[in-house]
């Protein structure tokens, strides 16, 4: 028979592994009598673990959630996995980097030396794909509010800040009413997938642009996301599929380059052959200038198919680039004159 302390840890580990444990099965696993199991359960209760007993033919025990957090038990692999998750939490876009760092310090302090060495050897630096630009962080409280509405199946109202607002337009947030379906992450950002009640269509909303309103609305019967797979649905929205509304801005252009050369440099979008050394590109972006710049980086002739907003964005960038070129030329002339 194992020593009492080791047996208590083994019992606690089993109780954490599944919801209900028949007493006879626990006794068999621990190789002790049912009476010993009852005594060990009482010892764990004295330590603060809320263990409930249930009756019936297979009467046994259940580890319930308690008002206070008693000491937790992790095996080596679980402890290292927890530490790795906390160390990389800052890259999730959930705005929990500081809290995760404090939690990692707390967990590390109670680790055996052999595990601390493994955790300390893991040094991670999160590098943004966008060249160092800081990603907007979603407020953890907003994420919890969105998640609660999804779980409760309650209509959600929130202020949504638009992705791109022209200088002459009103930048005030738009009030949206939705049936929240799922909270997802994509590319280091958090999104709410929801049925927009006013537009009668599915939409994805950036969580960092959402300010929830209270109280929530009435309960609703969940709809099935198109295709039945939320992961596939979100991926399609951000890969330039023909599904409407995947990007706030979506345009089409003809590039004077073979499709094989262009397709390899686009993370999303549709690229099709359009004659010798030409291709048709359908692409989305968060802003029209951003879409124009994305197309312009190929350094080939461009024919805009539409819409007009994309043409206006090219004109806007052309003026800005011309001004930048002129300022640089003027500065160079003054330097030569000096």
XYZ file of C-alpha atoms in Angstrom:
338
model
C 0.000 0.000 0.000
C 1.430 3.426 -0.862
C 2.116 5.947 1.886
C -0.745 8.211 2.938
C 0.666 11.398 1.337
C 1.369 9.683 -1.986
C -2.038 8.024 -1.894
C -3.785 11.363 -1.310
C -2.024 12.881 -4.316
C -2.974 9.876 -6.439
C -6.598 10.102 -5.275
C -6.741 13.827 -6.032
C -5.258 13.250 -9.472
C -7.950 10.659 -10.236
C -10.737 12.945 -9.023
C -9.491 15.701 -11.326
C -9.386 13.364 -14.331
C -13.157 12.758 -14.593
C -16.387 14.060 -13.079
C -17.769 11.039 -11.182
C -15.829 8.174 -9.628
C -17.533 5.101 -8.127
C -15.991 4.353 -4.749
C -15.267 0.745 -5.674
C -13.371 1.850 -8.790
C -11.276 4.317 -6.796
C -10.430 1.590 -4.299
C -9.413 -0.708 -7.144
C -7.230 1.940 -8.783
C -5.502 2.811 -5.514
C -5.308 -0.804 -4.367
C -6.914 -0.024 -1.026
C -10.223 -0.778 0.677
C -13.368 1.358 0.217
C -13.020 2.335 3.895
C -9.528 3.743 3.226
C -10.928 5.715 0.280
C -13.561 7.244 2.574
C -10.893 8.264 5.107
C -8.698 9.774 2.388
C -11.646 11.728 0.995
C -12.243 13.169 4.479
C -8.572 14.212 4.673
C -8.828 16.024 1.332
C -11.956 17.812 2.498
C -10.045 19.034 5.560
C -7.439 20.475 3.175
C -10.133 22.507 1.410
C -11.046 20.325 -1.548
C -14.841 20.311 -2.091
C -15.497 16.616 -2.665
C -19.147 15.608 -2.852
C -20.471 12.080 -2.287
C -23.309 10.703 -4.400
C -25.496 7.710 -3.659
C -26.795 4.913 -5.847
C -25.695 1.512 -7.125
C -22.371 3.047 -8.164
C -22.166 5.554 -5.322
C -18.941 7.453 -5.233
C -17.296 10.860 -5.241
C -17.076 14.037 -7.299
C -14.620 16.937 -7.061
C -16.764 20.087 -7.229
C -15.757 23.690 -7.827
C -15.304 25.553 -4.545
C -15.475 29.157 -3.386
C -11.763 29.076 -2.565
C -8.928 27.710 -4.648
C -7.149 24.923 -2.762
C -3.688 23.701 -3.726
C -3.723 22.304 -7.248
C -2.080 19.124 -8.399
C -0.267 18.849 -11.731
C 1.931 16.126 -13.054
C 5.247 17.143 -14.668
C 3.911 17.415 -18.199
C 0.866 19.442 -17.080
C 3.015 21.852 -15.097
C 5.364 22.482 -18.018
C 2.426 22.866 -20.419
C 0.845 25.434 -18.097
C 4.089 27.392 -17.846
C 4.555 27.382 -21.632
C 0.972 28.607 -22.148
C 1.470 31.426 -19.635
C 4.809 32.445 -21.160
C 3.270 32.742 -24.643
C -0.032 34.284 -23.505
C 1.061 37.805 -24.500
C 0.982 36.755 -28.163
C -2.673 35.698 -28.068
C -4.051 39.222 -28.480
C -6.246 38.821 -25.392
C -4.587 41.610 -23.393
C -3.549 39.273 -20.556
C 0.226 39.525 -20.834
C 0.798 41.173 -17.439
C -1.614 38.862 -15.602
C -0.045 35.822 -17.285
C 3.427 36.939 -16.201
C 2.262 37.199 -12.580
C 0.592 33.794 -12.804
C 3.778 32.265 -14.225
C 5.780 33.655 -11.307
C 3.291 32.123 -8.865
C 3.343 28.719 -10.566
C 7.133 28.721 -10.869
C 7.593 29.324 -7.147
C 5.874 26.047 -6.220
C 7.522 23.933 -8.910
C 10.181 21.378 -8.055
C 13.686 22.420 -9.081
C 13.784 19.941 -11.959
C 10.690 21.568 -13.522
C 11.856 25.139 -12.897
C 14.999 24.399 -14.891
C 12.906 23.123 -17.825
C 10.623 26.149 -17.737
C 13.464 28.667 -17.340
C 15.217 27.150 -20.362
C 12.257 28.126 -22.543
C 12.724 31.728 -23.645
C 10.141 32.952 -26.169
C 10.078 36.235 -28.087
C 6.859 36.999 -29.952
C 7.603 38.607 -33.332
C 4.771 40.224 -35.261
C 4.334 39.169 -38.891
C 3.589 42.767 -39.812
C 7.117 43.985 -39.174
C 6.795 44.949 -35.540
C 3.504 46.867 -35.633
C 1.685 46.483 -32.321
C -1.450 44.397 -32.640
C -4.566 45.791 -30.941
C -5.237 43.920 -27.718
C -8.734 42.772 -26.847
C -9.914 43.692 -23.356
C -10.213 40.472 -21.291
C -13.405 41.836 -19.714
C -14.934 42.305 -23.157
C -13.951 38.753 -24.105
C -15.650 37.443 -20.969
C -18.801 39.461 -21.729
C -18.928 38.177 -25.306
C -18.302 34.618 -24.197
C -21.055 34.861 -21.563
C -23.554 36.092 -24.177
C -22.589 33.213 -26.485
C -23.054 30.709 -23.682
C -26.371 32.207 -22.512
C -27.648 32.566 -26.104
C -28.739 36.137 -25.463
C -29.005 38.931 -28.031
C -26.051 41.277 -27.666
C -25.939 45.015 -28.318
C -22.616 46.796 -28.692
C -20.883 49.841 -30.152
C -18.609 48.814 -33.023
C -15.842 51.127 -34.209
C -15.380 50.841 -37.998
C -12.105 49.559 -39.397
C -11.509 52.507 -41.696
C -13.180 55.902 -41.694
C -12.399 58.520 -44.400
C -11.380 61.923 -43.048
C -14.638 63.532 -44.182
C -16.890 60.831 -42.696
C -18.415 60.418 -39.242
C -16.161 58.292 -37.045
C -18.800 57.580 -34.396
C -19.210 53.884 -33.463
C -22.147 52.018 -34.961
C -24.637 50.278 -32.696
C -25.069 46.616 -33.694
C -27.609 44.017 -32.555
C -26.490 40.436 -33.015
C -27.071 36.848 -32.028
C -23.555 35.879 -30.837
C -22.465 32.479 -32.113
C -18.788 31.930 -31.279
C -15.673 33.750 -30.060
C -12.642 32.829 -32.195
C -9.014 33.831 -32.741
C -7.388 34.454 -36.107
C -3.921 35.841 -36.780
C -3.400 37.042 -33.208
C -6.761 38.828 -33.060
C -10.100 37.942 -31.472
C -13.356 37.972 -33.410
C -17.023 37.500 -32.611
C -18.918 35.435 -35.165
C -22.553 36.493 -35.019
C -25.833 36.791 -36.911
C -26.464 40.506 -37.503
C -30.154 41.096 -36.805
C -30.365 44.425 -38.663
C -28.550 43.163 -41.778
C -29.970 39.626 -41.697
C -26.560 38.105 -42.426
C -23.555 36.539 -40.745
C -20.774 38.911 -39.699
C -17.374 38.773 -37.984
C -16.503 41.617 -35.597
C -13.080 42.505 -34.213
C -13.312 42.142 -30.423
C -10.946 45.071 -29.809
C -13.435 47.325 -31.628
C -16.425 46.173 -29.560
C -17.846 48.041 -26.566
C -20.707 45.922 -25.137
C -23.928 47.539 -23.975
C -25.958 46.278 -21.052
C -28.270 44.653 -20.393
C -28.263 41.874 -22.962
C -31.401 41.121 -24.942
C -33.762 38.146 -25.046
C -32.657 34.561 -25.525
C -32.609 33.163 -29.048
C -32.502 29.815 -30.797
C -29.012 29.386 -32.295
C -28.681 29.302 -36.079
C -26.242 27.032 -37.858
C -23.221 28.830 -39.253
C -22.922 28.415 -43.062
C -21.331 25.059 -43.782
C -21.797 23.930 -40.187
C -18.097 24.441 -39.316
C -17.210 27.737 -37.645
C -13.467 27.252 -38.257
C -13.987 26.709 -41.997
C -16.426 29.635 -42.097
C -13.963 32.050 -40.488
C -11.101 30.821 -42.674
C -13.205 31.431 -45.793
C -14.025 34.942 -44.626
C -10.349 35.845 -44.379
C -9.076 34.058 -47.455
C -10.908 36.050 -50.106
C -13.699 33.577 -50.847
C -16.898 34.554 -52.623
C -18.770 34.721 -49.341
C -20.079 38.313 -49.005
C -18.773 40.537 -46.258
C -15.530 38.780 -45.355
C -13.565 42.058 -45.504
C -14.767 45.636 -44.989
C -13.059 46.492 -48.314
C -12.869 44.110 -51.272
C -11.780 44.910 -54.800
C -10.709 43.468 -58.126
C -7.809 44.363 -60.413
C -5.813 43.057 -63.359
C -2.056 42.810 -62.771
C 0.525 42.644 -65.560
C 2.169 39.524 -64.105
C 1.601 35.763 -64.389
C -0.767 34.255 -61.837
C 1.969 31.845 -60.726
C 4.157 34.757 -59.601
C 1.410 36.664 -57.810
C -0.301 33.769 -56.023
C 2.823 32.813 -54.119
C 2.956 36.217 -52.422
C -0.679 36.526 -51.306
C -1.778 35.030 -48.001
C -5.410 35.419 -49.019
C -7.388 36.288 -52.110
C -8.283 34.788 -55.458
C -5.759 34.795 -58.335
C -6.739 33.664 -61.845
C -4.979 33.638 -65.209
C -6.134 36.496 -67.464
C -4.235 36.085 -70.685
C -0.478 35.963 -71.342
C 1.490 37.363 -68.393
C -1.648 38.818 -66.795
C -3.806 37.759 -63.896
C -7.054 38.735 -62.228
C -6.869 39.332 -58.477
C -9.777 39.596 -56.036
C -8.503 40.760 -52.683
C -9.805 42.063 -49.367
C -8.358 44.410 -46.741
C -9.350 46.454 -43.732
C -9.090 49.754 -45.661
C -9.122 50.900 -49.299
C -5.648 52.511 -49.099
C -4.397 49.290 -47.540
C -5.881 47.283 -50.409
C -4.341 49.623 -52.992
C -0.945 49.378 -51.291
C -1.207 45.571 -51.208
C -1.752 45.491 -54.975
C 0.873 48.147 -55.625
C 3.665 46.217 -53.944
C 3.945 43.903 -56.976
C 5.546 46.756 -58.981
C 3.656 45.959 -62.192
C 1.013 47.776 -64.231
C -2.411 47.672 -62.593
C -5.863 47.953 -64.133
C -8.572 48.511 -61.531
C -11.778 46.620 -62.306
C -13.647 47.977 -59.327
C -15.090 49.346 -57.215
C -14.669 53.118 -57.471
C -13.490 53.281 -53.873
C -10.399 51.314 -54.890
C -9.685 53.768 -57.743
C -10.062 56.671 -55.306
C -7.623 54.975 -52.932
C -5.016 54.650 -55.722
C -5.474 58.357 -56.535
C -5.100 59.235 -52.864
C -1.881 57.228 -52.564
C -0.566 58.670 -55.844
C -0.900 62.203 -54.490
C 0.701 61.210 -51.213
C 3.620 59.476 -52.942
C 4.074 62.406 -55.326
C 4.236 64.797 -52.391
C 6.756 62.541 -50.672
C 8.893 62.358 -53.819
C 8.764 66.125 -54.247
C 9.775 66.775 -50.645
C 12.693 64.434 -51.002
C 13.813 66.017 -54.258
C 13.620 69.509 -52.746
C 15.697 68.502 -49.773
C 18.287 66.923 -52.057
C 18.494 70.076 -54.222
C 19.028 72.285 -51.173
C 21.810 69.992 -49.995
C 23.486 70.116 -53.416
C 23.229 73.910 -53.470
C 24.834 74.166 -50.073
